[in-house]
XYZ file of C-alpha atoms in Angstrom:
726
model
C 0.000 0.000 0.000
C 1.181 3.515 -0.684
C 1.379 4.477 2.983
C 4.542 6.152 4.202
C 6.054 6.403 7.651
C 8.359 9.390 7.932
C 10.622 10.759 10.585
C 10.219 14.520 10.833
C 8.728 14.860 7.405
C 11.373 12.900 5.475
C 9.209 10.567 3.426
C 10.951 7.487 2.072
C 7.983 5.698 0.510
C 7.259 6.370 -3.141
C 3.929 8.156 -2.811
C 1.720 9.359 -5.599
C 2.601 13.014 -6.183
C -0.057 15.737 -5.959
C -1.457 16.673 -9.322
C -0.117 20.213 -9.164
C 3.497 19.454 -8.259
C 6.324 17.440 -9.744
C 7.208 14.221 -7.902
C 10.798 13.748 -6.763
C 12.804 11.287 -8.777
C 13.662 9.245 -5.708
C 13.496 9.251 -1.917
C 16.648 11.300 -1.496
C 15.275 13.908 -3.867
C 12.218 14.169 -1.638
C 14.459 14.837 1.350
C 16.364 17.537 -0.516
C 13.163 19.112 -1.804
C 11.728 19.202 1.720
C 14.664 21.238 2.960
C 15.034 23.542 -0.001
C 11.308 24.281 -0.085
C 11.619 26.212 3.166
C 14.017 28.716 1.628
C 11.818 30.288 -1.003
C 8.267 30.366 -2.261
C 8.517 33.427 -4.435
C 6.574 33.839 -7.661
C 9.818 33.928 -9.651
C 10.804 30.470 -8.376
C 7.472 28.947 -9.349
C 7.535 30.754 -12.701
C 10.873 29.168 -13.476
C 9.622 25.707 -12.595
C 6.426 25.744 -14.630
C 7.479 28.021 -17.450
C 4.550 30.443 -17.063
C 2.816 32.212 -14.209
C -0.690 30.986 -14.947
C -3.499 29.752 -12.707
C -1.866 26.358 -12.212
C 1.474 27.921 -11.261
C -0.083 30.368 -8.797
C -2.126 27.592 -7.175
C 0.981 25.416 -6.835
C 2.934 28.293 -5.321
C 0.205 29.026 -2.789
C -0.127 25.346 -1.878
C 3.622 25.246 -1.281
C 3.462 28.434 0.806
C 0.680 26.950 2.943
C 2.739 23.825 3.534
C 5.572 25.934 4.955
C 3.308 27.123 7.757
C 3.230 23.675 9.401
C 6.609 22.277 10.503
C 7.116 18.689 11.654
C 10.739 18.701 12.895
C 11.157 16.287 15.818
C 7.770 14.599 15.407
C 6.805 11.291 13.841
C 4.684 11.458 10.712
C 2.589 8.903 8.875
C 1.215 9.842 5.456
C -1.841 8.577 3.597
C -2.391 9.921 0.102
C -5.588 9.379 -1.881
C -4.004 6.415 -3.662
C -3.320 4.722 -0.325
C -6.920 5.265 0.772
C -8.232 3.830 -2.494
C -6.181 0.689 -1.782
C -7.908 0.031 1.548
C -10.496 -2.785 1.370
C -13.453 -0.382 1.142
C -11.525 2.326 -0.699
C -12.758 5.860 -0.169
C -15.881 4.455 1.525
C -13.642 3.661 4.522
C -14.538 5.730 7.595
C -11.838 8.160 8.741
C -11.232 6.355 12.030
C -10.615 3.106 10.123
C -8.069 4.904 7.949
C -6.211 6.111 11.054
C -6.184 2.590 12.529
C -3.614 1.742 9.846
C -1.117 4.086 11.570
C 1.200 2.858 14.364
C 0.211 3.441 17.984
C -3.517 3.824 17.227
C -5.817 1.582 19.281
C -9.390 0.671 18.361
C -12.242 1.026 20.861
C -16.022 0.848 20.909
C -18.275 3.617 19.563
C -15.680 4.478 16.906
C -13.219 5.823 19.460
C -9.490 5.935 18.782
C -6.665 6.084 21.309
C -3.252 7.343 20.240
C -0.205 6.487 22.331
C -2.187 5.876 25.521
C -4.423 8.951 25.315
C -8.206 8.929 25.409
C -9.011 10.794 22.197
C -6.985 14.036 22.399
C -6.729 14.099 18.581
C -6.651 17.401 16.721
C -8.141 17.711 13.250
C -6.928 20.266 10.726
C -8.179 20.867 7.205
C -5.804 22.747 4.904
C -3.876 23.858 7.983
C -6.945 25.184 9.849
C -7.931 23.742 13.231
C -11.486 22.387 13.141
C -13.065 22.821 16.617
C -13.803 19.453 18.151
C -17.242 17.924 18.306
C -19.152 16.348 21.156
C -18.266 12.673 21.528
C -20.629 10.481 19.582
C -20.752 7.413 17.391
C -20.566 8.990 13.961
C -17.717 10.491 11.999
C -17.842 14.227 11.257
C -15.315 14.042 8.395
C -15.312 11.780 5.354
C -12.321 10.083 3.716
C -13.611 11.123 0.289
C -12.420 14.704 0.877
C -8.777 13.658 1.330
C -6.086 14.403 -1.215
C -3.350 13.858 1.370
C -3.483 13.091 5.101
C -0.544 13.644 7.433
C -0.797 12.065 10.891
C 1.692 13.571 13.366
C 2.519 12.215 16.815
C 5.296 12.608 19.343
C 6.992 15.836 20.453
C 5.223 18.367 18.242
C 6.507 21.862 17.337
C 5.127 24.902 19.184
C 2.472 25.486 16.522
C 0.439 22.540 17.787
C -1.480 22.893 21.044
C -4.526 21.662 22.986
C -5.110 18.243 21.379
C -1.645 16.781 20.960
C -1.809 12.965 21.121
C -2.106 13.067 17.347
C -2.647 15.722 14.705
C -4.682 14.722 11.642
C -3.764 17.299 8.996
C -5.914 16.858 5.886
C -5.199 18.504 2.572
C -8.478 18.377 0.696
C -9.206 17.852 -2.939
C -9.673 21.271 -4.499
C -10.735 21.110 -8.139
C -7.709 23.143 -9.242
C -6.427 21.937 -12.654
C -3.362 19.748 -12.848
C -0.116 20.927 -14.371
C -0.532 21.455 -18.091
C -4.334 21.104 -17.963
C -6.914 23.699 -18.934
C -9.933 24.670 -16.877
C -12.173 21.674 -16.565
C -15.026 20.128 -14.633
C -15.649 16.574 -13.583
C -16.706 14.323 -10.774
C -17.916 10.871 -9.893
C -20.873 8.929 -8.558
C -20.540 5.757 -6.573
C -22.340 3.149 -4.514
C -21.129 0.759 -1.825
C -23.616 -1.893 -0.762
C -23.580 -5.234 0.974
C -23.961 -6.934 4.340
C -25.964 -5.594 7.288
C -28.247 -3.611 5.004
C -25.451 -1.307 3.907
C -26.431 1.299 1.332
C -23.875 4.069 0.734
C -24.353 6.215 -2.407
C -21.959 9.138 -2.934
C -21.198 11.877 -5.434
C -18.582 14.559 -5.905
C -18.145 17.419 -8.306
C -15.055 19.505 -8.989
C -13.912 22.111 -11.441
C -12.154 25.375 -12.190
C -12.827 28.484 -14.231
C -10.154 31.164 -14.363
C -9.348 32.195 -10.773
C -12.152 30.029 -9.369
C -11.879 26.390 -8.320
C -14.227 24.176 -6.318
C -14.780 20.717 -4.897
C -18.080 19.400 -3.508
C -18.910 15.964 -2.163
C -21.825 14.323 -0.361
C -22.743 10.813 0.708
C -25.529 8.984 2.496
C -25.049 5.850 4.608
C -27.536 3.481 6.122
C -26.905 0.091 7.699
C -27.868 -2.092 10.652
C -24.532 -1.908 12.520
C -24.467 1.748 13.494
C -23.061 0.916 16.945
C -21.215 -2.218 18.054
C -23.440 -5.158 18.914
C -23.695 -5.762 22.697
C -23.918 -9.507 21.979
C -21.794 -11.928 19.966
C -24.630 -12.685 17.542
C -24.216 -11.775 13.890
C -27.166 -9.395 13.709
C -27.746 -6.736 16.341
C -31.229 -5.874 17.588
C -32.397 -2.278 17.050
C -29.132 -0.991 15.525
C -30.161 0.945 12.408
C -28.350 4.136 11.466
C -28.877 6.881 8.866
C -25.975 9.234 8.201
C -25.512 12.117 5.784
C -22.317 14.101 5.192
C -21.362 16.926 2.856
C -18.242 18.979 2.303
C -17.371 21.868 0.041
C -14.256 23.864 -0.814
C -14.353 27.054 -2.894
C -11.227 29.038 -3.805
C -10.671 32.337 -5.600
C -7.234 33.635 -6.662
C -7.092 37.320 -5.754
C -3.724 37.787 -7.480
C -0.498 35.850 -7.976
C 0.273 36.039 -4.216
C -3.057 35.609 -2.436
C -6.254 33.607 -2.497
C -9.504 33.584 -0.589
C -11.126 30.261 0.220
C -14.216 29.021 1.982
C -14.853 25.483 3.161
C -17.861 24.003 4.891
C -19.061 20.662 6.160
C -22.300 19.197 7.479
C -23.086 15.943 9.253
C -26.431 14.550 10.336
C -26.248 11.127 11.989
C -29.075 9.183 13.621
C -28.603 5.995 15.615
C -30.719 3.384 17.278
C -29.054 2.106 20.469
C -28.716 -1.697 20.102
C -30.416 -3.948 22.644
C -29.227 -6.874 24.715
C -31.985 -9.493 25.154
C -32.599 -11.378 28.373
C -32.095 -8.519 30.835
C -34.274 -8.434 33.932
C -35.931 -5.190 35.096
C -34.639 -3.866 38.420
C -37.511 -1.464 39.077
C -41.291 -1.447 38.794
C -43.185 1.296 36.990
C -46.793 1.598 38.134
C -48.540 -1.671 37.361
C -45.839 -2.697 34.852
C -43.647 -5.373 36.391
C -41.928 -6.767 33.297
C -40.391 -5.430 30.094
C -38.671 -7.332 27.270
C -35.239 -5.718 26.782
C -35.396 -6.644 23.095
C -38.024 -3.920 22.690
C -36.070 -1.010 24.159
C -36.187 2.047 21.899
C -33.276 4.350 22.777
C -32.023 6.715 20.101
C -29.306 9.294 19.590
C -28.974 12.099 17.036
C -25.699 13.886 16.253
C -25.309 17.000 14.133
C -22.262 18.964 13.077
C -21.782 21.895 10.758
C -18.780 24.131 10.237
C -17.591 26.903 7.951
C -14.159 28.517 7.594
C -13.160 31.594 5.581
C -9.398 31.860 4.937
C -7.078 34.431 3.391
C -3.799 32.789 2.450
C -0.767 33.920 0.501
C 2.743 35.329 0.466
C 4.023 38.837 1.180
C 7.711 39.320 0.390
C 9.449 36.589 2.434
C 6.431 35.857 4.631
C 3.813 33.173 4.091
C 0.541 33.609 5.959
C -2.914 32.193 6.491
C -5.631 33.940 8.519
C -8.886 32.054 9.115
C -12.232 32.804 10.720
C -14.369 29.787 11.519
C -17.432 28.545 13.305
C -18.522 25.053 14.253
C -21.792 23.947 15.791
C -22.236 20.450 17.136
C -25.011 18.769 19.104
C -25.903 15.403 20.607
C -29.467 14.506 21.573
C -30.206 11.296 23.494
C -33.780 10.070 23.749
C -34.490 7.253 26.221
C -37.131 4.588 26.138
C -39.524 6.273 28.594
C -40.632 2.980 30.144
C -37.719 0.617 29.615
C -34.999 2.994 30.845
C -36.871 3.520 34.103
C -37.372 -0.187 34.660
C -33.815 -1.256 33.843
C -31.791 1.753 35.050
C -34.046 3.639 37.446
C -33.649 6.772 35.336
C -34.928 7.858 31.932
C -32.908 10.905 30.973
C -33.500 13.135 27.974
C -30.095 14.682 27.297
C -29.346 17.591 24.986
C -25.817 18.918 24.555
C -24.552 21.447 22.081
C -21.574 23.695 21.535
C -21.000 26.635 19.217
C -17.362 27.615 18.743
C -16.110 30.745 16.982
C -12.429 30.731 16.104
C -9.651 32.954 14.821
C -6.408 31.358 13.648
C -3.411 33.154 12.155
C -0.142 31.472 11.110
C 2.951 33.141 9.646
C 6.269 31.868 8.308
C 9.185 34.192 7.472
C 12.442 33.041 5.906
C 15.051 35.146 7.724
C 17.922 33.662 5.708
C 19.042 30.320 4.322
C 19.529 28.933 7.836
C 16.565 30.293 9.817
C 12.812 30.198 9.259
C 10.726 32.005 11.863
C 7.164 30.821 12.454
C 4.637 32.506 14.716
C 0.909 32.798 15.153
C -2.136 32.807 17.378
C -5.351 30.922 18.015
C -8.473 32.217 19.779
C -11.715 30.357 20.364
C -14.985 31.447 21.939
C -17.219 28.502 22.836
C -20.764 28.345 24.161
C -21.454 24.846 25.524
C -25.000 23.995 26.593
C -26.068 20.940 28.613
C -29.746 20.339 29.376
C -31.027 17.228 31.128
C -34.571 16.167 31.987
C -34.674 12.989 34.043
C -37.504 10.806 35.312
C -36.476 8.822 38.398
C -38.036 6.897 41.294
C -37.869 7.990 44.933
C -35.461 5.790 46.922
C -34.218 5.267 50.481
C -30.663 5.778 51.705
C -29.674 2.358 50.380
C -30.986 3.099 46.871
C -34.065 0.906 47.221
C -37.128 2.046 45.288
C -39.827 3.445 47.597
C -42.491 4.329 45.015
C -43.523 3.045 41.603
C -44.525 6.555 40.499
C -41.595 8.413 38.870
C -40.757 12.052 39.513
C -39.207 14.515 37.059
C -35.959 16.391 37.733
C -34.689 19.205 35.515
C -30.898 19.557 35.656
C -29.858 22.280 33.224
C -26.257 23.364 33.644
C -25.550 27.077 33.840
C -24.556 28.220 30.363
C -21.029 29.567 30.223
C -18.624 31.045 27.706
C -15.370 29.114 27.384
C -12.475 31.055 25.892
C -9.107 29.753 24.784
C -6.111 31.890 23.820
C -2.832 30.683 22.345
C 0.350 32.316 21.023
C 3.474 30.648 19.667
C 6.847 31.495 18.149
C 9.490 29.094 16.872
C 12.629 29.059 14.784
C 13.637 26.299 12.407
C 17.412 26.379 12.239
C 19.180 24.552 9.418
C 22.394 24.158 11.421
C 24.173 22.385 8.550
C 23.408 19.931 5.759
C 22.751 17.163 8.278
C 21.224 18.781 11.368
C 17.941 20.688 11.634
C 16.760 22.162 14.940
C 13.310 23.548 15.687
C 12.902 25.335 19.021
C 10.019 27.442 20.225
C 7.704 28.568 22.976
C 3.950 28.375 23.264
C 1.664 30.227 25.687
C -1.917 29.114 26.372
C -4.703 30.387 28.591
C -8.125 28.855 29.223
C -11.039 30.668 30.823
C -13.931 28.233 31.221
C -15.123 26.237 34.227
C -11.658 26.909 35.643
C -9.014 29.461 34.679
C -5.593 28.034 33.839
C -2.546 28.905 31.740
C 0.904 27.608 30.851
C 4.091 28.473 28.966
C 5.276 25.432 27.016
C 8.788 25.107 25.548
C 9.327 22.809 22.560
C 12.505 21.397 21.021
C 12.921 19.095 18.035
C 16.008 17.816 16.239
C 16.504 15.892 13.016
C 19.878 14.474 12.062
C 20.466 13.038 8.591
C 23.230 10.626 9.608
C 23.569 9.161 6.101
C 21.627 9.311 2.867
C 19.491 6.442 4.193
C 19.467 6.980 7.974
C 17.521 9.707 9.750
C 17.490 10.261 13.515
C 15.065 12.476 15.375
C 14.439 13.495 18.985
C 12.114 15.947 20.671
C 10.809 17.351 23.918
C 7.453 19.053 24.377
C 5.701 20.570 27.343
C 1.964 20.069 26.762
C -1.111 21.826 28.137
C -4.401 20.049 27.407
C -7.619 21.742 28.556
C -10.629 19.503 29.228
C -13.126 19.491 26.349
C -15.651 22.146 27.369
C -18.414 20.588 25.286
C -18.281 17.368 27.365
C -18.455 19.002 30.789
C -21.921 19.134 32.340
C -21.945 20.545 35.861
C -24.221 18.071 37.619
C -26.137 19.213 40.693
C -25.531 16.201 42.910
C -28.087 17.312 45.505
C -30.928 17.095 42.959
C -30.649 13.303 42.775
C -30.197 12.470 46.449
C -33.013 10.198 47.600
C -33.668 8.846 44.099
C -32.738 5.779 42.086
C -30.216 7.989 40.251
C -28.304 9.007 43.379
C -24.599 9.252 42.658
C -22.058 6.926 44.345
C -20.234 9.762 46.149
C -20.953 13.430 46.791
C -17.564 14.858 45.782
C -17.357 16.797 42.506
C -14.248 18.902 41.882
C -13.962 20.857 38.621
C -12.170 19.086 35.774
C -8.649 20.468 35.290
C -6.280 20.891 32.377
C -3.703 18.173 31.857
C -0.018 19.130 31.990
C 2.715 16.818 30.735
C 6.356 16.447 29.780
C 6.747 14.488 26.536
C 10.006 12.877 25.343
C 10.325 11.177 21.962
C 13.184 9.713 19.899
C 13.369 7.554 16.802
C 15.242 6.400 13.732
C 14.225 5.703 10.149
C 16.378 3.452 7.974
C 16.037 2.963 4.244
C 17.305 -0.427 3.052
C 17.914 -0.564 -0.659
C 15.507 1.255 -2.916
C 12.253 -0.232 -1.669
C 12.270 -1.030 2.071
C 12.063 1.473 4.939
C 12.135 0.588 8.639
C 11.252 2.883 11.531
C 11.605 2.651 15.306
C 10.244 5.212 17.755
C 10.100 5.375 21.569
C 8.284 7.844 23.802
C 7.675 8.640 27.463
C 5.160 11.038 28.992
C 5.023 12.218 32.618
C 1.619 13.701 33.413
C -0.039 15.849 36.070
C -3.863 15.899 36.174
C -4.083 13.194 33.520
C -7.334 13.563 31.553
C -9.484 10.529 30.862
C -13.103 10.021 29.837
C -15.757 7.499 30.705
C -19.390 6.613 30.103
C -20.971 7.009 33.528
C -24.676 6.927 32.728
C -27.270 5.180 30.633
C -26.759 7.690 27.809
C -23.761 6.895 25.632
C -22.094 10.281 26.151
C -18.634 10.584 27.653
C -17.580 12.707 30.627
C -14.008 13.808 31.450
C -12.220 13.415 34.788
C -8.638 13.674 36.085
C -6.133 11.371 37.712
C -3.658 13.274 39.897
C -0.715 11.650 38.121
C -0.085 9.639 34.999
C 2.753 7.962 33.179
C 2.677 6.710 29.608
C 5.420 4.985 27.651
C 5.704 2.978 24.476
C 7.665 1.757 21.471
C 6.570 1.618 17.824
C 8.048 -0.307 14.908
C 7.102 0.259 11.273
C 8.078 -1.306 7.954
C 7.114 -0.210 4.452
C 7.951 -1.942 1.177
C 7.079 -0.646 -2.275
C 8.326 -2.095 -5.564
C 6.690 -2.061 -8.957
C 3.182 -3.495 -8.594
C 3.669 -4.792 -5.044
C 3.553 -2.870 -1.768
C 3.264 -3.834 1.884
C 3.314 -2.267 5.331
C 3.545 -3.495 8.935
C 3.092 -1.689 12.262
C 3.638 -2.999 15.786
C 3.218 -0.834 18.875
C 3.636 -1.571 22.574
C 2.205 0.866 25.096
C 1.551 1.227 28.805
C -0.695 3.979 30.215
C -1.237 4.265 33.984
C -2.995 6.677 36.335
C -3.209 7.218 40.079
C -5.731 8.958 42.377
C -8.962 10.332 40.892
C -9.095 14.047 41.767
C -12.096 15.273 39.720
C -15.445 13.743 38.768
C -15.305 11.583 41.891
C -19.100 11.353 42.058
C -18.991 8.901 39.144
C -17.010 6.324 41.156
C -17.839 3.933 43.967
C -15.976 4.750 47.162
C -14.207 1.384 47.160
C -12.820 2.070 43.701
C -11.780 5.602 44.650
C -9.926 4.310 47.715
C -8.061 1.703 45.680
C -7.022 4.109 42.912
C -5.832 6.615 45.544
C -3.084 4.220 46.636
C -2.397 2.162 43.485
C -1.284 2.815 39.926
C -4.052 1.493 37.673
C -4.243 0.896 33.945
C -6.332 3.377 32.003
C -9.419 1.713 30.564
C -8.117 2.174 26.998
C -4.636 0.833 27.772
C -3.635 -1.999 25.441
C -0.265 -3.707 25.589
C 0.055 -4.527 21.881
C -1.538 -3.096 18.752
C -0.646 -4.022 15.202
C -1.779 -3.460 11.637
C -0.452 -4.487 8.265
C -1.355 -5.094 4.672
C -0.241 -6.056 1.183
C -1.360 -4.906 -2.257
C -0.548 -6.356 -5.676
C -1.600 -5.079 -9.084
C -1.819 -7.957 -11.566
C -2.574 -6.869 -15.126
C -4.875 -4.073 -13.976
C -6.566 -6.031 -11.187
C -5.525 -5.060 -7.675
C -5.608 -7.673 -4.925
C -5.342 -6.497 -1.339
C -5.318 -7.874 2.193
C -4.850 -6.210 5.556
C -5.483 -6.822 9.258
C -6.035 -5.076 12.583
C -4.829 -6.727 15.835
C -5.194 -5.811 19.520
C -4.117 -7.638 22.663
C -7.275 -6.501 24.500
C -8.504 -3.426 26.374
C -8.870 -3.305 30.168
C -11.822 -4.536 32.259
C -12.920 -5.653 35.753
C -12.443 -3.742 39.027
C -10.108 -0.735 38.610
C -9.106 -2.046 35.147
C -7.156 -4.853 36.807
C -7.377 -7.307 33.861
C -7.479 -7.206 30.086
C -9.863 -8.731 27.583
C -8.751 -11.479 25.162
C -6.757 -10.584 22.075
C -8.600 -10.051 18.808
C -7.939 -9.570 15.114
C -9.796 -8.819 11.912
C -8.540 -9.896 8.462
C -9.876 -8.094 5.404
C -9.594 -8.944 1.688
C -10.389 -6.986 -1.456
C -10.125 -7.033 -5.223
C -10.874 -4.204 -7.608
C -10.561 -3.481 -11.293
C -11.446 -0.686 -13.669
C -13.502 -1.818 -16.649
C -13.880 0.168 -19.871
C -17.452 -0.489 -20.955
C -18.705 0.537 -24.431
C -21.760 2.434 -23.223
C -20.588 3.691 -19.819
C -16.859 4.136 -20.315
C -14.518 3.538 -17.343
C -16.208 1.892 -14.344
C -14.386 0.915 -11.159
C -15.698 -2.250 -9.462
C -14.569 -3.411 -6.023
C -15.324 -6.501 -3.912
C -14.360 -6.527 -0.220
C -14.651 -8.989 2.657
C -14.303 -7.465 6.141
C -13.430 -9.838 9.014
C -13.293 -12.625 6.487
C -12.817 -15.298 9.197
C -16.078 -14.168 10.844
C -14.294 -13.975 14.170
C -16.475 -12.861 17.095
C -14.479 -10.733 19.531
C -15.097 -8.401 22.447
C -13.972 -4.807 22.404
C -15.627 -4.237 25.801
C -17.486 -6.418 28.293
C -19.254 -3.694 30.298
C -16.783 -3.621 33.198
C -13.885 -1.325 33.957
C -13.619 2.359 34.778
C -16.216 4.359 32.849
C -17.361 1.425 30.701
C -21.134 1.065 30.608
C -21.979 -1.812 28.270
C -20.406 -4.668 26.284
C -19.549 -4.235 22.610
C -18.472 -6.819 20.054
C -16.639 -6.239 16.802
C -18.635 -6.599 13.586
C -18.948 -10.085 12.093
C -18.035 -10.931 8.485
C -19.326 -8.502 5.891
C -19.260 -8.721 2.087
C -19.438 -5.523 0.061
C -19.650 -4.391 -3.550
C -18.433 -0.957 -4.574
C -19.039 0.718 -7.939
C -17.742 4.108 -8.999
C -18.221 5.979 -12.251
C -16.037 8.990 -13.040
C -17.177 11.636 -15.479
């Protein structure tokens, strides 16, 4: 597969080059280009390369200038281009989280969650260099793999530009509609359909084009199936698990002149889920004259909506590259209980509505001071308005939690609406010390004014040493400051639920705090011959107020809390091989993530568990000793055969996460070919088998810290994909 692991941006795999830039002749040329690109992005340089300063040349120059705003010195980088995504079993119908699972150090979890290097979430998403404010945790994906032209996944000790969510940075360069080198203005697009097991129906369409200074790209897709959320049983077909999802994305660009462009991008998501049922459960409470309820008939539902828009001015001014963006994102989650069943099984039927509107300003600048130094600086400001409204029906109860009446009462628990503001400034210098050594050092300052007021100055240091033409070493240190996600915090009034069947285990509720950590990372990348690249990376993180999240209620919405201390360490190995029509990759990661003493959100824990964690280091619920992924792809006379797998040694469970679940794996196969039909022209046809061995495996069993229900991985699925380009 055309997936590349790079150390500090030095890409050794032979990736498909972007349509508007010339590909390097070999891996060493890519390394040289990466360094020289930082020295100049003037119009004269681009004019000399392309022979004329037309629309294509200006677009290429501005793309290059935008790339210079985002350094990666000292970090580890994994690259997926659109060709690599097309080679996945489901191609561009693959969900974004499944794409990221093919990167090292990424662990799979239930509800579509990802954990990177021992963190719970903490992933930052950027589109064309712009931070996209995070959404409220849910089951659906807000972004679609069909928008990706190139995806860079950064981990490790990141430069000062990157703050807030730092376990991993997903930096997406979108398709744009700009014409390729040597091409005239044109329009085109595609329509496609993926269908198959579990009632899957996934039509999609995209449209792109350019006309003079204008270019555009639009895409939309609809998905329905009967495995919206993981099955709580090992059976093949889940009960009450239908989902309907719609996504759209658009990018519009206008060239103001040969040094500036104005762009607007937007995205919408509307996802609806049935919550799957587990048969055979026995009611714990009685509602009026109703003494029994079949758990197969529960009707719990969740709706998730996201929409965002970003207006950006980007260009070059003398020796300075810049991008200034204004954005807004609105996201909401609405949980609707079964009004009878939830009361009888859980003692509470809560209608939960959460939303967050975030307004953002982001400005990034890069100035080439001379051939040795590139200064980068910028700011980020966000203004968020999280809202949490809860209406709960509960039963009266005695001090021991025993139901004292079969008539429910209603409790309104609407959190006080606040404004959460975040401010960040950074400055850093990339110093090309000599032909072999590059140093990036900087300082970042952050301040958060939300439920609590906190701030921090964070130094960063990254080094890359090109020991030989085939060996690259990197090392980095980063001081991180990670505020709790404001959209997930709902200030619960504990007193409201005393004397009810929804009384909380303890009455302590300290405000969630920002996480502070020291991060150390070092690695090596070794190219062997012309086709094989090996990588090894090790990291250690020492944490104060370690942030974690858990599901602590009947609604499948996550809540953050802090451990007083944390320590995370791990090692990652990668291998990539690419020759002629054959390519392969392999990732193996070992990680250990531990926490001690719960200091916020204590009301979600039993006192016995709190006492134990106060005196013992415990595994985080998402800690997994081993994670691995790999795949092969072979093109035989125009037919591509592919196979890949995902492996995990098991997430944590039982009291205080004291044990781990059994290991699991999923093997996937695919074959695709492009046919040239007389009436239709080119038509791409794909067959895929997901979890071809039909292995039933547990991701969760309903025990462990903040784990509310069991979830099983999907059983074998067979899919047909058809795409027609026009």
